[in-house]
Coordinates of C-alpha atoms in Angstrom, one line a residue:
M899 CA 144.0 85.1 139.2
A900 CA 143.9 87.9 141.8
S901 CA 146.4 90.0 139.8
K902 CA 144.2 89.7 136.6
K903 CA 141.1 90.8 138.6
R904 CA 142.9 93.9 139.8
E905 CA 143.8 94.7 136.2
V906 CA 140.2 94.6 135.2
Q907 CA 139.2 96.8 138.1
L908 CA 141.9 99.3 137.2
Q909 CA 140.7 100.1 133.6
S910 CA 137.2 99.5 132.4
V911 CA 136.9 98.2 128.8
V912 CA 135.0 100.2 126.3
N913 CA 134.7 98.5 122.9
S914 CA 131.4 99.8 121.4
Q915 CA 129.7 103.1 120.8
N916 CA 127.0 102.3 123.4
L917 CA 129.6 101.7 126.1
W918 CA 131.4 104.9 125.0
D919 CA 128.2 106.9 125.5
E920 CA 127.7 105.2 128.9
M921 CA 131.2 106.0 129.9
L922 CA 130.6 109.7 129.3
L923 CA 128.1 109.6 132.1
N924 CA 130.9 109.1 134.6
K925 CA 131.1 111.6 137.4
G926 CA 134.4 113.4 137.7
L927 CA 137.5 112.6 135.6
T928 CA 137.9 109.6 133.2
V929 CA 141.3 108.9 131.7
I930 CA 140.9 107.1 128.4
D931 CA 143.7 105.0 126.8
V932 CA 142.7 104.9 123.1
Y933 CA 144.1 101.8 121.4
Q934 CA 143.9 99.8 118.2
A935 CA 142.8 96.2 118.3
W936 CA 146.0 95.0 116.6
C937 CA 148.3 96.5 119.2
G938 CA 146.3 96.6 122.4
P939 CA 146.3 99.2 125.3
C940 CA 149.4 101.0 126.4
K941 CA 151.1 98.8 129.1
A942 CA 153.8 101.5 129.8
V943 CA 151.3 103.6 131.8
Q944 CA 149.4 101.0 133.7
S945 CA 151.7 101.1 136.7
L946 CA 151.2 104.9 136.8
F947 CA 147.5 104.5 136.7
R948 CA 147.6 102.0 139.5
K949 CA 149.8 104.3 141.6
L950 CA 147.4 107.3 141.0
K951 CA 144.4 105.2 141.9
N952 CA 145.9 104.0 145.1
E953 CA 147.4 107.3 146.2
L954 CA 144.5 109.6 145.3
N955 CA 141.9 107.1 146.5
E956 CA 139.1 108.8 144.6
D957 CA 137.0 106.0 143.2
E958 CA 134.0 108.2 142.8
I959 CA 135.6 110.9 140.7
L960 CA 138.6 109.1 139.1
H961 CA 138.1 106.4 136.5
F962 CA 140.5 104.7 134.0
V963 CA 139.3 103.3 130.7
V964 CA 140.7 101.5 127.7
A965 CA 138.8 102.3 124.5
E966 CA 139.1 100.4 121.3
A967 CA 139.1 102.9 118.4
D968 CA 138.2 100.3 115.8
N969 CA 134.7 99.7 117.1
I970 CA 133.8 103.2 118.3
V971 CA 132.5 105.8 115.8
T972 CA 133.5 108.7 117.9
L973 CA 137.1 107.5 117.9
Q974 CA 137.3 107.1 114.2
P975 CA 140.0 109.8 113.8
F976 CA 142.4 107.7 116.0
R977 CA 142.2 104.5 113.9
D978 CA 145.4 103.2 112.3
K979 CA 147.5 105.3 114.5
C980 CA 150.4 103.5 116.2
E981 CA 151.2 106.0 118.9
P982 CA 149.1 105.9 122.1
V983 CA 146.5 108.6 122.7
F984 CA 145.1 109.6 126.1
L985 CA 141.9 111.6 126.4
F986 CA 140.7 113.3 129.5
S987 CA 136.9 113.4 130.0
L988 CA 135.6 115.6 132.8
N989 CA 131.9 115.0 133.5
G990 CA 131.4 113.8 130.0
K991 CA 133.3 116.5 128.2
I992 CA 136.6 115.7 126.4
I993 CA 138.9 118.6 127.7
A994 CA 142.4 117.4 127.0
K995 CA 144.4 115.1 124.8
I996 CA 148.0 113.8 125.3
Q997 CA 149.8 112.1 122.4
G998 CA 152.3 109.5 123.4
A999 CA 153.0 107.6 126.6
N1000 CA 154.3 110.7 128.5
A1001 CA 154.0 109.5 132.1
P1002 CA 155.1 112.8 133.8
L1003 CA 152.6 114.9 131.8
I1004 CA 149.7 112.4 132.3
N1005 CA 150.5 112.3 136.0
R1006 CA 150.5 116.1 136.3
K1007 CA 147.3 116.4 134.4
V1008 CA 145.4 113.8 136.5
I1009 CA 146.7 115.3 139.8
T1010 CA 145.8 118.9 138.8
L1011 CA 142.2 117.9 137.6
I1012 CA 141.5 115.8 140.7
D1013 CA 142.8 118.6 143.0
E1014 CA 140.3 120.9 141.2
E1015 CA 137.5 118.5 141.6
R1016 CA 138.2 118.2 145.3
K1017 CA 138.1 122.0 145.8
I1018 CA 134.9 122.3 143.7
V1019 CA 133.2 119.6 145.8
A1020 CA 134.4 121.4 149.0
G1021 CA 133.1 124.7 147.7
E1022 CA 136.6 126.2 147.7
M1023 CA 136.4 127.2 144.0
D1024 CA 134.0 127.5 141.1
R1025 CA 134.1 124.9 138.3
P1026 CA 136.3 126.2 135.4
Q1027 CA 134.5 126.6 132.1
Y1028 CA 136.6 124.1 130.1
V1029 CA 136.1 124.1 126.3
E1030 CA 135.6 120.6 124.8
I1031 CA 138.4 119.9 122.4
P1032 CA 137.6 118.6 118.9
L1033 CA 138.9 115.1 118.2
V1034 CA 139.5 116.1 114.6
D1035 CA 141.3 119.3 113.6
A1036 CA 139.2 121.1 111.0
I1037 CA 142.3 122.3 109.2
D1038 CA 143.7 118.8 108.9
E1039 CA 140.3 117.4 107.7
E1040 CA 140.7 119.6 104.5
Y1041 CA 143.7 117.5 103.5
G1042 CA 142.1 114.2 104.4
E1043 CA 144.5 113.3 107.2
V1044 CA 144.5 114.1 110.9
Q1045 CA 147.9 115.3 112.2
Y1046 CA 148.8 115.0 115.9
E1047 CA 151.3 116.8 118.0
S1048 CA 152.9 115.4 121.1
A1049 CA 151.7 117.3 124.2
A1050 CA 155.1 116.8 125.8
E1051 CA 157.2 119.9 126.1
V1052 CA 160.2 119.9 123.8
Y1053 CA 163.2 121.9 124.8
N1054 CA 166.0 123.6 122.9
M1055 CA 169.3 124.5 124.4
A1056 CA 171.0 127.8 123.3
I1057 CA 174.6 128.6 124.2
I1058 CA 175.7 132.2 124.0
K1059 CA 179.5 132.2 123.6
P1060 CA 181.9 133.8 126.2
D1061 CA 182.9 136.7 123.9
A1062 CA 179.2 137.5 123.3
V1063 CA 178.5 137.4 127.1
L1064 CA 181.3 139.9 127.7
M1065 CA 179.5 142.2 125.2
R1066 CA 176.2 141.6 127.2
K1067 CA 174.6 140.0 124.1
N1068 CA 172.9 137.5 126.5
I1069 CA 170.6 140.2 127.7
E1070 CA 169.6 141.1 124.1
V1071 CA 169.0 137.5 123.2
R1072 CA 166.9 136.8 126.3
E1073 CA 164.7 139.8 125.6
K1074 CA 164.1 138.9 121.9
I1075 CA 163.4 135.3 122.6
A1076 CA 160.8 136.1 125.3
K1077 CA 159.2 138.8 123.1
E1078 CA 158.7 136.2 120.3
G1079 CA 156.7 133.9 122.7
F1080 CA 159.4 131.4 123.6
V1081 CA 159.6 130.5 127.3
I1082 CA 163.0 130.6 128.9
E1083 CA 163.0 127.8 131.5
I1084 CA 166.5 128.4 132.6
Q1085 CA 169.1 131.1 132.0
E1086 CA 172.5 130.5 133.6
N1087 CA 175.9 132.0 133.2
L1088 CA 178.5 129.3 133.8
I1089 CA 181.8 127.9 132.6
L1090 CA 181.0 124.9 130.5
P1091 CA 182.5 121.5 131.3
E1092 CA 184.6 120.2 128.4
E1093 CA 182.3 117.2 127.9
V1094 CA 179.4 119.5 127.3
V1095 CA 181.3 121.6 124.7
R1096 CA 182.4 118.5 122.9
E1097 CA 178.8 117.0 123.0
F1098 CA 177.1 120.2 121.9
Y1099 CA 179.5 120.9 119.1
T1100 CA 180.0 117.4 117.7
H1101 CA 179.0 118.7 114.3
I1102 CA 182.2 120.7 114.0
A1103 CA 184.5 118.3 115.7
D1104 CA 186.4 117.5 112.5
Q1105 CA 187.4 121.2 111.9
P1106 CA 191.1 121.8 112.2
D1107 CA 190.8 124.5 114.9
F1108 CA 188.2 122.6 117.0
E1109 CA 190.6 122.0 120.0
E1110 CA 191.3 125.7 120.2
F1111 CA 187.6 126.4 120.1
V1112 CA 187.0 123.9 123.0
V1113 CA 189.6 125.8 125.1
S1114 CA 188.0 129.1 124.4
M1115 CA 184.6 127.8 125.3
T1116 CA 185.8 126.3 128.6
N1117 CA 187.8 129.3 129.7
G1118 CA 185.1 131.9 130.0
L1119 CA 181.5 132.3 131.1
S1120 CA 178.9 131.2 128.5
C1121 CA 175.2 131.8 128.9
V1122 CA 173.1 128.7 128.7
L1123 CA 169.4 128.9 127.9
I1124 CA 166.8 126.1 128.1
V1125 CA 163.9 127.2 126.0
S1126 CA 160.5 125.8 125.3
Q1127 CA 157.9 127.0 122.9
E1128 CA 154.3 127.9 123.6
D1129 CA 151.4 126.6 121.4
S1130 CA 151.0 127.7 117.8
E1131 CA 149.7 131.1 117.3
V1132 CA 146.0 131.2 116.3
I1133 CA 145.0 134.0 113.9
Q1134 CA 141.3 134.7 113.6
E1135 CA 140.0 136.1 110.3
E1136 CA 136.5 137.0 109.4
T1137 CA 135.7 136.0 105.8
L1138 CA 133.1 137.7 103.7
P1139 CA 131.3 136.1 100.7
Q1140 CA 133.0 136.6 97.4
T1141 CA 130.9 138.1 94.6
D1142 CA 131.6 139.1 91.0
T1143 CA 129.0 141.8 91.0
E1144 CA 129.1 145.1 92.8
E1145 CA 126.6 145.8 95.5
E1146 CA 123.8 148.1 94.5
P1147 CA 124.0 151.6 96.1
G1148 CA 121.8 151.9 99.2
V1149 CA 121.4 148.1 99.7
L1150 CA 122.6 147.3 103.2
E1151 CA 123.4 143.9 104.5
E1152 CA 120.7 142.5 106.8
P1153 CA 121.8 143.1 110.4
H1154 CA 121.2 139.6 111.5
V1155 CA 123.5 138.0 108.9
R1156 CA 126.8 136.9 110.3
F1157 CA 129.7 135.0 108.7
A1158 CA 131.6 132.4 110.7
P1159 CA 135.2 133.3 111.3
V1160 CA 137.9 131.0 109.9
M1161 CA 140.6 130.0 112.5
I1162 CA 144.0 129.7 110.9
K1163 CA 146.8 128.1 112.8
K1164 CA 150.3 129.5 112.0
K1165 CA 153.4 127.8 113.4
R1166 CA 156.0 130.0 115.0
D1167 CA 159.4 129.7 113.6
S1168 CA 161.8 127.3 115.3
L1169 CA 164.2 128.8 117.7
Q1170 CA 167.0 128.3 115.2
E1171 CA 165.0 129.9 112.4
Y1172 CA 164.2 132.9 114.7
M1173 CA 167.9 133.3 115.7
D1174 CA 168.9 133.3 112.0
R1175 CA 166.2 135.9 111.2
Q1176 CA 167.4 138.1 114.0
H1177 CA 171.0 137.8 112.9
M1178 CA 172.0 136.3 116.3
S1179 CA 173.5 133.1 115.0
D1180 CA 177.1 134.4 115.1
Y1181 CA 177.2 134.5 118.9
C1182 CA 174.4 132.1 119.9
D1183 CA 174.2 128.4 118.9
V1184 CA 171.1 126.3 119.2
E1185 CA 170.6 122.5 119.7
D1186 CA 167.1 121.2 119.0
D1187 CA 167.7 117.4 119.0
A1188 CA 165.5 116.2 121.9
V1189 CA 167.8 113.3 122.9
K1190 CA 170.9 115.4 122.9
V1191 CA 169.3 118.3 124.8
S1192 CA 168.0 115.9 127.4
K1193 CA 171.5 114.5 127.9
L1194 CA 173.0 118.0 128.3
I1195 CA 170.2 119.0 130.7
D1196 CA 171.0 116.0 132.9
I1197 CA 174.7 117.1 133.0
L1198 CA 174.2 120.8 133.7
F1199 CA 170.8 121.0 135.5
P1200 CA 170.2 117.6 137.1
D1201 CA 167.2 118.9 139.1
F1202 CA 165.4 120.5 136.2
K1203 CA 163.4 117.4 135.0
T1204 CA 162.2 116.6 138.5
M1205 CA 161.0 120.2 138.9
K1206 CA 159.2 120.1 135.6
S1207 CA 157.6 116.7 136.3
T1208 CA 156.0 118.1 139.4
N1209 CA 155.1 121.3 137.5
V1210 CA 157.1 123.6 139.7
Q1211 CA 156.5 127.2 138.5
T1212 CA 157.7 130.7 139.5
T1213 CA 155.2 133.6 139.5
L1214 CA 155.3 137.2 140.3
A1215 CA 153.2 138.4 143.3
L1216 CA 152.5 142.0 144.2
L1217 CA 151.0 143.4 147.4
H1218 CA 149.2 146.7 147.1
P1219 CA 150.3 149.6 149.2
D1220 CA 147.7 149.2 152.0
I1221 CA 148.8 145.6 152.5
C1222 CA 152.5 146.5 152.2
E1223 CA 152.2 149.1 154.9
E1224 CA 150.0 147.3 157.5
E1225 CA 149.9 143.5 157.0
K1226 CA 152.9 142.5 155.0
D1227 CA 154.3 140.2 157.7
D1228 CA 151.0 138.3 158.0
V1229 CA 150.8 137.8 154.3
L1230 CA 154.4 136.5 154.2
N1231 CA 153.5 134.0 156.8
V1232 CA 150.6 132.8 154.7
I1233 CA 152.8 132.6 151.7
H1234 CA 155.3 130.4 153.6
N1235 CA 152.5 128.2 155.1
E1236 CA 151.1 127.6 151.5
G1237 CA 154.4 126.0 150.5
F1238 CA 155.8 128.9 148.4
T1239 CA 159.5 129.6 148.3
I1240 CA 160.3 133.3 148.2
L1241 CA 163.1 133.6 145.6
M1242 CA 163.3 137.4 145.6
Q1243 CA 161.4 140.3 147.2
R1244 CA 161.6 144.1 147.2
Q1245 CA 159.7 147.2 148.2
I1246 CA 159.0 149.5 145.3
V1247 CA 156.9 152.6 144.3
L1248 CA 155.3 151.7 140.9
S1249 CA 155.6 153.9 137.9
E1250 CA 152.4 154.9 136.3
E1251 CA 152.9 152.4 133.5
E1252 CA 153.6 149.6 136.0
A1253 CA 150.5 150.5 138.0
R1254 CA 148.3 150.5 134.9
T1255 CA 149.6 147.1 134.0
V1256 CA 148.9 145.4 137.3
C1257 CA 145.5 147.2 137.6
K1258 CA 144.5 146.8 134.0
I1259 CA 141.4 144.6 134.9
H1260 CA 139.9 147.7 136.6
E1261 CA 140.6 150.2 133.7
N1262 CA 136.9 150.6 132.8
E1263 CA 135.9 151.4 136.4
E1264 CA 135.2 155.0 137.6
Y1265 CA 137.8 154.7 140.4
F1266 CA 140.6 153.6 138.0
D1267 CA 142.4 157.0 137.9
N1268 CA 142.3 157.4 141.7
L1269 CA 143.5 153.8 142.0
I1270 CA 146.5 154.5 139.8
G1271 CA 147.3 157.7 141.8
H1272 CA 147.2 155.6 145.0
M1273 CA 149.4 152.9 143.6
T1274 CA 152.1 155.4 142.3
S1275 CA 152.3 157.4 145.5
N1276 CA 152.9 154.6 148.0
H1277 CA 155.2 151.5 148.3
S1278 CA 154.0 148.2 147.0
Y1279 CA 155.8 144.9 147.7
V1280 CA 156.8 142.5 144.9
L1281 CA 157.9 138.9 145.2
A1282 CA 159.1 136.1 143.0
L1283 CA 157.4 133.0 144.4
R1284 CA 158.0 129.3 143.5
R1285 CA 156.0 126.2 144.2
E1286 CA 154.2 123.3 142.4
N1287 CA 151.7 124.8 139.9
G1288 CA 152.8 128.2 141.3
V1289 CA 151.1 130.5 138.8
E1290 CA 147.6 129.0 139.1
Y1291 CA 147.9 128.3 142.8
W1292 CA 148.7 132.0 143.6
K1293 CA 145.9 133.2 141.4
T1294 CA 143.5 130.9 143.2
L1295 CA 144.9 131.8 146.6
I1296 CA 144.4 135.6 146.1
G1297 CA 140.9 135.3 144.6
P1298 CA 138.9 137.4 142.1
K1299 CA 139.5 141.0 141.1
T1300 CA 137.0 142.6 143.6
I1301 CA 136.2 142.1 147.2
E1302 CA 132.5 141.7 146.4
E1303 CA 133.2 138.8 144.0
A1304 CA 135.6 137.2 146.5
Y1305 CA 133.0 137.2 149.3
A1306 CA 130.5 135.5 146.9
S1307 CA 132.8 132.9 145.3
H1308 CA 136.1 132.6 147.2
P1309 CA 135.5 133.5 150.9
Q1310 CA 138.7 131.9 152.0
S1311 CA 140.9 133.9 149.5
L1312 CA 143.5 136.5 150.6
C1313 CA 141.3 139.1 149.0
V1314 CA 138.7 138.5 151.7
Q1315 CA 141.1 137.8 154.5
F1316 CA 143.0 141.1 154.0
A1317 CA 140.1 143.2 152.6
S1318 CA 141.0 146.8 153.3
G1319 CA 141.7 150.2 151.7
N1320 CA 139.6 152.8 149.9
F1321 CA 139.0 150.8 146.8
P1322 CA 136.7 147.7 146.2
T1323 CA 139.6 145.9 144.6
N1324 CA 141.7 142.8 145.4
Q1325 CA 144.8 144.1 147.2
F1326 CA 147.0 141.4 145.5
Y1327 CA 148.3 140.8 142.0
G1328 CA 149.5 137.6 140.3
S1329 CA 150.9 136.8 136.9
S1330 CA 148.3 135.5 134.4
S1331 CA 150.6 132.8 132.8
K1332 CA 154.0 131.3 133.0
A1333 CA 155.2 133.4 130.1
A1334 CA 153.8 136.6 131.7
A1335 CA 155.5 135.6 135.0
E1336 CA 158.9 135.4 133.2
K1337 CA 158.5 138.8 131.7
E1338 CA 157.3 140.4 134.9
I1339 CA 160.0 138.9 137.0
A1340 CA 162.6 140.0 134.6
H1341 CA 161.2 143.5 134.7
F1342 CA 160.9 143.9 138.5
F1343 CA 164.1 141.9 139.3
P1344 CA 166.5 142.7 136.4
P1345 CA 169.8 140.8 136.4
Q1346 CA 172.6 142.4 138.4
S1347 CA 176.2 142.5 137.1
T1348 CA 179.4 143.0 139.0
L1349 CA 183.1 142.8 138.3
A1350 CA 185.1 139.9 139.8
L1351 CA 188.9 139.4 139.3
I1352 CA 190.3 135.9 139.5
K1353 CA 194.1 136.0 140.1
P1354 CA 196.5 134.2 137.7
H1355 CA 197.6 131.6 140.1
V1356 CA 194.1 130.0 140.4
T1357 CA 194.0 126.7 138.6
H1358 CA 191.4 126.0 135.8
K1359 CA 189.5 123.6 138.1
E1360 CA 189.3 126.1 140.9
R1361 CA 188.3 128.8 138.5
T1362 CA 185.5 126.6 137.1
Q1363 CA 184.2 125.7 140.6
S1364 CA 184.2 129.3 141.7
L1365 CA 182.0 130.4 138.8
N1366 CA 179.8 127.3 138.7
P1367 CA 176.4 127.8 140.2
D1368 CA 176.6 124.4 141.9
F1369 CA 179.4 125.8 144.1
S1370 CA 177.9 129.2 144.7
P1371 CA 175.1 130.4 146.9
F1372 CA 173.1 131.6 143.9
A1373 CA 170.9 128.8 142.5
H1374 CA 169.7 129.0 138.9
L1375 CA 166.1 130.3 138.5
V1376 CA 163.6 128.0 136.8
V1377 CA 160.5 129.9 135.7

């Protein structure tokens, strides 16, 4: 009986429109398990919810609810769907939706939102202006059926063959993939184990020269990419009314008349389609089967899933010249104390193009040209930093773009702590997104190449170990 009572306390039951409306009055975050009467709530995540409730200990701002779609008008779009849906309501506004029982993603979302709520209550940050998501996609409504996508990240694995690596095609592939909007989670040059080659290329295992192919793939360095894809592109078009008659000369449209833009979602090509279109398929092979890719990741990069489940990210940080010259060591201590790992660091004088990029948010200010001159005549300090939720954490840590704004809204930020110089600007820069971080890190820390000679008497096993990152001091970089 006690166990059943704890279950009721864990998730409140919402089975009518009135109870739904009352639930939206909850303060803080409410995680809603939307279910159908015929299949019941999702049991797979209940242990996760219990763990979160116990560990976070935030009964006032964290609530768990099960909502029966059949009896709630608002949840009509979710009726007759067999896959679980989890909605995230923040102070009455539905701000996120996860399709499927993706425990790591749900866990990360809850921890991130509760951490934000704590900081907001403590006055450490302003409340983000979340946009309420529609429960029905307007584009899908036109066709009478609502389509859902899983919020879980799906990874592709690409292997650039040894001959192509020798021709440095891996650099070209990486640049094209990143430019198209794909995110390269891992790029690693390594000698592939035979089991990986056989698993990856099972579709050609019956070819007569397959054994020779396996030997060639295990005797040289291949480049392995783990790639994810960002959300669909959204193209905004403004539509004007159609008319069969020409407008009369001199008749102007009334200035207050506006026509609503139509938002059209266009899916990016798959990675394989993009590789084919770029004529790169001859030297780069792609696997997109989720189960197969997951198995191969476990073999080659066993720490990757753990890092992703805790949302470990890498971001680019830049210290402006005044900080670089006078207070760099103090800033590095702060970075260390905030839990960042410094992967790479270097002192550099920015080019004008680089300075304009990192100072772009100030381009409309009177002091912009003087600021660019200052940035290009003195040393700045750039770093690649890694930690959980690294991109957003660094942006929050450094604060807003100007000292005045920082004093008003983020008095504990690095912008305020290290306010100095001749300009009213934040003396720090951080990448705006994970994709931007990847591009910026690749720019400021381009891959280095060297020539190594392995003597003929070295065995295949010893050669494999010497070139495998697990046996070298250079760990692979996950962005």
